[in-house]
mmCIF file of C-alpha atoms in Angstrom:
data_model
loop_
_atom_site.group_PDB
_atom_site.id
_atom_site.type_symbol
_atom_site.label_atom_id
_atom_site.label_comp_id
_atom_site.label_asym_id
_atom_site.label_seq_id
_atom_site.Cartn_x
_atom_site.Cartn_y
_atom_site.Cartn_z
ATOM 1 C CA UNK A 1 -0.327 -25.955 37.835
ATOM 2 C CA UNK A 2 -3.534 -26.208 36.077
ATOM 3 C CA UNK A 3 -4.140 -22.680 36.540
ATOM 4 C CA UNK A 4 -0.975 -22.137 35.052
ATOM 5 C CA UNK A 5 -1.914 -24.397 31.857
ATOM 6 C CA UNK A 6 -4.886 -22.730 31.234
ATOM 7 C CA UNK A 7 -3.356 -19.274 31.502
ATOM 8 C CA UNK A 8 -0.671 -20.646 28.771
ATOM 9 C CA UNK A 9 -3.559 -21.893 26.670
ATOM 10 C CA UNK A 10 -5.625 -18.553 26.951
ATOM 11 C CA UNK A 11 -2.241 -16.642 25.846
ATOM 12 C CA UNK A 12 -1.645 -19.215 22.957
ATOM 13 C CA UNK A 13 -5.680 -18.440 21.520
ATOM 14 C CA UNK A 14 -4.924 -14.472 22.087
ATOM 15 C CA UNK A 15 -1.527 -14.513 20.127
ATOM 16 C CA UNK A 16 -2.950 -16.793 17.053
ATOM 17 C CA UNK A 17 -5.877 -14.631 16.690
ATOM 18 C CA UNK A 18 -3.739 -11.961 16.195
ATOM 19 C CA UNK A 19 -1.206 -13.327 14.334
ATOM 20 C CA UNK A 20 -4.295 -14.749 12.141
ATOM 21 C CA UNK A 21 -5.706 -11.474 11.432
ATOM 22 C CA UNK A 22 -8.971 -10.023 12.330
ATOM 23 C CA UNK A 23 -10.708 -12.141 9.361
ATOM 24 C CA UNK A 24 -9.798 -15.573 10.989
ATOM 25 C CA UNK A 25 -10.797 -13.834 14.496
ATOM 26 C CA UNK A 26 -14.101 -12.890 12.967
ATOM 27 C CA UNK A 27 -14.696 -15.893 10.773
ATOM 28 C CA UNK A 28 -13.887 -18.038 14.156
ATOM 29 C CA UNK A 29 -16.801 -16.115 15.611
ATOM 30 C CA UNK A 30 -19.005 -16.947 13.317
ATOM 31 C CA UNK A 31 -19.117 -14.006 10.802
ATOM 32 C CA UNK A 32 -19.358 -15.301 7.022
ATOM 33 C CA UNK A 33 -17.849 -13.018 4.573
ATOM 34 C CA UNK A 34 -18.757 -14.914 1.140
ATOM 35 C CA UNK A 35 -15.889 -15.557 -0.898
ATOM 36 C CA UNK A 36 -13.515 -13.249 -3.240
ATOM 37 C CA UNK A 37 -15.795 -10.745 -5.760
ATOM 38 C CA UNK A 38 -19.219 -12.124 -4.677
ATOM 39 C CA UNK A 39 -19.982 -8.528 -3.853
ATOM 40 C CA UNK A 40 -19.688 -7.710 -7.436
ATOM 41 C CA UNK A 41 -21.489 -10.239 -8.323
ATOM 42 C CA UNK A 42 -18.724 -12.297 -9.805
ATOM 43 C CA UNK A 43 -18.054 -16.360 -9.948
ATOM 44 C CA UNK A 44 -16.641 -17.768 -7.143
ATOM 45 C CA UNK A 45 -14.172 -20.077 -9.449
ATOM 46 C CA UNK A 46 -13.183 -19.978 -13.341
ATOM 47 C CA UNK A 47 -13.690 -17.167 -16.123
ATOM 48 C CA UNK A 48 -14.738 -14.142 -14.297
ATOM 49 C CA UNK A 49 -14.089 -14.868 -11.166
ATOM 50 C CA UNK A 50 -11.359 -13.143 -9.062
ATOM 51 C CA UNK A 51 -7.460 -13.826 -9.762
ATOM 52 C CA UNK A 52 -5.782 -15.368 -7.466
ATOM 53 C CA UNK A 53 -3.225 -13.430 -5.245
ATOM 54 C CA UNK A 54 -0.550 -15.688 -6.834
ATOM 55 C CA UNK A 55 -1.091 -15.422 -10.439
ATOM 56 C CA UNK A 56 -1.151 -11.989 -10.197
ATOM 57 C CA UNK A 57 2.297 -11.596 -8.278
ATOM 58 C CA UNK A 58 3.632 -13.992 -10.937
ATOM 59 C CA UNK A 59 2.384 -11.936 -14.020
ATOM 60 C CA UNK A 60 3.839 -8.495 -11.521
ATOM 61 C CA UNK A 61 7.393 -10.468 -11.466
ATOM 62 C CA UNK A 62 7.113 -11.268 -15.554
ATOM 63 C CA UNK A 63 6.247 -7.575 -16.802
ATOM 64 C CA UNK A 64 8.943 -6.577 -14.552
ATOM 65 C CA UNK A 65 11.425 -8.825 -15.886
ATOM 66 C CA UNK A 66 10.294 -7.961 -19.196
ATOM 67 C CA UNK A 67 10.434 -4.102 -18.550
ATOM 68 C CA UNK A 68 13.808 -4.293 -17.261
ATOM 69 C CA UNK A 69 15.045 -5.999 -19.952
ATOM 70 C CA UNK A 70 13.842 -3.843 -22.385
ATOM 71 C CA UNK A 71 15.186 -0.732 -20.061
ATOM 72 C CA UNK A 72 18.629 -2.346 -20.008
ATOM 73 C CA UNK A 73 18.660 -2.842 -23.828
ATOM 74 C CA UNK A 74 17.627 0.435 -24.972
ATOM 75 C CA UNK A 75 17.824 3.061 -22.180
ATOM 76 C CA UNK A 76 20.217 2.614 -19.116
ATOM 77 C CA UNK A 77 23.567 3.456 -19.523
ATOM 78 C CA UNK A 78 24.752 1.153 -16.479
ATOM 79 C CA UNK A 79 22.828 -1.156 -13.933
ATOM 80 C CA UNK A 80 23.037 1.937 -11.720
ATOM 81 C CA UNK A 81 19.745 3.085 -13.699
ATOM 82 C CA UNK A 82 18.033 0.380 -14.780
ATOM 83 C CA UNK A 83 15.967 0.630 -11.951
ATOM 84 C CA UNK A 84 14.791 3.984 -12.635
ATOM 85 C CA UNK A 85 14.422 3.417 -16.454
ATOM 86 C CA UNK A 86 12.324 0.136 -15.352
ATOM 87 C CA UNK A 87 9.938 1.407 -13.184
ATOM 88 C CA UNK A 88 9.015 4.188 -16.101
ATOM 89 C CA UNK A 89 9.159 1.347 -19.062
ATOM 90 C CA UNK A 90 7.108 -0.540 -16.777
ATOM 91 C CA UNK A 91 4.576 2.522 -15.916
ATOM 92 C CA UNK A 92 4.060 3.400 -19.617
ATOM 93 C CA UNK A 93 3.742 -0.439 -20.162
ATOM 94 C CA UNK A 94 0.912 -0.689 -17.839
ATOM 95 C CA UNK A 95 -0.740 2.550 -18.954
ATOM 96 C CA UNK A 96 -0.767 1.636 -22.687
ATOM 97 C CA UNK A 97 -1.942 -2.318 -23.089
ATOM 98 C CA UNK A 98 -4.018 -2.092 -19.476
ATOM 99 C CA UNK A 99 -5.795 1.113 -21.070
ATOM 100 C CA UNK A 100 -6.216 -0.798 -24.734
ATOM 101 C CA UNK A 101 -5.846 -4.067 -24.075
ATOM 102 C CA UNK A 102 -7.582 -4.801 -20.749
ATOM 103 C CA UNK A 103 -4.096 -6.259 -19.091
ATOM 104 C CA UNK A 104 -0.338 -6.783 -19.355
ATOM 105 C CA UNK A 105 1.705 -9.000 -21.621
ATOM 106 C CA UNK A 106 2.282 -10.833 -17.628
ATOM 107 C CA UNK A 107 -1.498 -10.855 -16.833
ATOM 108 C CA UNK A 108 -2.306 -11.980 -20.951
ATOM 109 C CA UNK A 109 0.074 -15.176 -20.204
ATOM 110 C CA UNK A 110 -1.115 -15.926 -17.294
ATOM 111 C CA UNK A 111 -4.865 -15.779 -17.878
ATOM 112 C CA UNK A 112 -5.351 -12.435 -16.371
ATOM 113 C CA UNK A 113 -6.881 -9.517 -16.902
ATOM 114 C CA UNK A 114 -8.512 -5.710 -15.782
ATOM 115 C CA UNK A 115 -11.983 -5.040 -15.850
ATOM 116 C CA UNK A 116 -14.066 -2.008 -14.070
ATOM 117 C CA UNK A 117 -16.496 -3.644 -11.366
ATOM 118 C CA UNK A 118 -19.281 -3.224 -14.296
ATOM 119 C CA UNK A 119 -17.552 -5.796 -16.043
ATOM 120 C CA UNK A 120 -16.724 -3.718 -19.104
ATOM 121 C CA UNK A 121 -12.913 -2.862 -19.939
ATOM 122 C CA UNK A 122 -11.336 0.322 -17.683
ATOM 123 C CA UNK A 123 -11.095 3.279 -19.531
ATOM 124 C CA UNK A 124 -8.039 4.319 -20.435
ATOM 125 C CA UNK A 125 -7.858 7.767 -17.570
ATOM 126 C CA UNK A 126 -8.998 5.212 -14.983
ATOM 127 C CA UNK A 127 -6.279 2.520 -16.744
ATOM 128 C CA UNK A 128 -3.779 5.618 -16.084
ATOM 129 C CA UNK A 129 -4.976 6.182 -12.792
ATOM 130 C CA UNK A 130 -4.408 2.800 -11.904
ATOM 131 C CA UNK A 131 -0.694 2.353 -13.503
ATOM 132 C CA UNK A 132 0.614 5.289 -11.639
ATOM 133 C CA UNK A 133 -0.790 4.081 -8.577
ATOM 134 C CA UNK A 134 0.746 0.521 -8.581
ATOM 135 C CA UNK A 135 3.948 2.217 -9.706
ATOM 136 C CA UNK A 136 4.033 4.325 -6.100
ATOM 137 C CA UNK A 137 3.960 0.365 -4.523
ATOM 138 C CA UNK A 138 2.250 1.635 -1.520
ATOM 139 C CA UNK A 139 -1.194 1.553 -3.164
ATOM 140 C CA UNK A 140 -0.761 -2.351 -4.097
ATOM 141 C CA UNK A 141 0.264 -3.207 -0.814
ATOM 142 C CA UNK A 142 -3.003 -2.299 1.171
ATOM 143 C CA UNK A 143 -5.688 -4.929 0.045
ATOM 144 C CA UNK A 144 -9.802 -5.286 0.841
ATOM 145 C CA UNK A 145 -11.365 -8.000 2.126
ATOM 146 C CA UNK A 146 -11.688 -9.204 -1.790
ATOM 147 C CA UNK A 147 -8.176 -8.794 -2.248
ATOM 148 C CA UNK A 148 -7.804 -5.896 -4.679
ATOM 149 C CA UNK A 149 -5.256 -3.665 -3.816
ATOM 150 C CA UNK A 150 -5.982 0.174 -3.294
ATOM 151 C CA UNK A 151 -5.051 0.634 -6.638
ATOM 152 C CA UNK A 152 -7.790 -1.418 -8.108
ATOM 153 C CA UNK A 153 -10.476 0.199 -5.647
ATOM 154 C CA UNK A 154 -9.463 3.830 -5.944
ATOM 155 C CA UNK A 155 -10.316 2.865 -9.896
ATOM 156 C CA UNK A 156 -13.159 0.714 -9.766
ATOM 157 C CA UNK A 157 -11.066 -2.222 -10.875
ATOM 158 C CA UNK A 158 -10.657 -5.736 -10.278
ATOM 159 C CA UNK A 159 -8.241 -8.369 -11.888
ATOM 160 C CA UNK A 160 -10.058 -11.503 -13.135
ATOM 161 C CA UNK A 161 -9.404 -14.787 -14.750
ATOM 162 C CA UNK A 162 -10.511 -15.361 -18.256
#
């Protein structure tokens, strides 16, 4: 029976390891990976430092809302294309205050905003770049080890806190 246990114990270890993800696997092991954005050199907590994962979903959800609102107001003719006018409201949203304004009106109220890893404000081709990629959903899905999405590393980008 205590082989049994022990058997049961080494099964539990192997499935929360990988239910943990490699990171917890490697961090159990020893391996320190710093915290979020102290590769580029940024804060590990307040102005400058890397958004949370949260706040960012949050100010996602609230240009959203506010993109679909504006799509159902002035451009679909029935809820059978709002999403499709959304997504493009949303896209030219995102190209147009990210590229002059650094973020969203979502990412402005929540304390958010896009920088290039230099710290200075995206240009507006890489600002593009970045839209259109977040608007395909796949990019923004597949995250680094900092937490920026594909988007934000195909562009040199990261979202911080101001």
């Amino acid at each position: 029976m205590d082989k049994e246990a022990e058997n049961t114990l080494d099964n539990r270890q192997v499935i929360g390891s990988w239910l943990s993800g490699p990171r917890a696997t490697a961090e159990s092991m020893g391996v320190d990976f710093g915290y979020r954005g102290e590769r580029f050199g940024l804060p590990e907590h307040g102005p400058g430092s890397v958004a949370p994962v949260g706040r960012r979903i949050a100010a996602l959800c609230l240009d959203w809302a506010m993109c679909a609102l504006i799509a159902y107001g002035l451009l679909a003719d029935g809820p059978s294309s709002l999403g499709n006018w959304t997504l493009l409201v949303f896209t030219l949203t995102g190209i147009l205050t990210v590229g002059t304004l650094g973020s969203t009106p979502g990412k402005r109220l929540l304390g958010l905003r896009v920088v290039h890893l230099s710290g200075q404000r995206l240009s507006f081709p890489r600002a593009a770049a970045r839209t259109v990629l977040l608007a395909l959903a796949i990019p923004a899905l597949i995250w680094d080890r900092d937490t920026r999405g594909l988007h934000d590393r195909l562009t040199d980008a990261v979202q911080i806190r101001v």
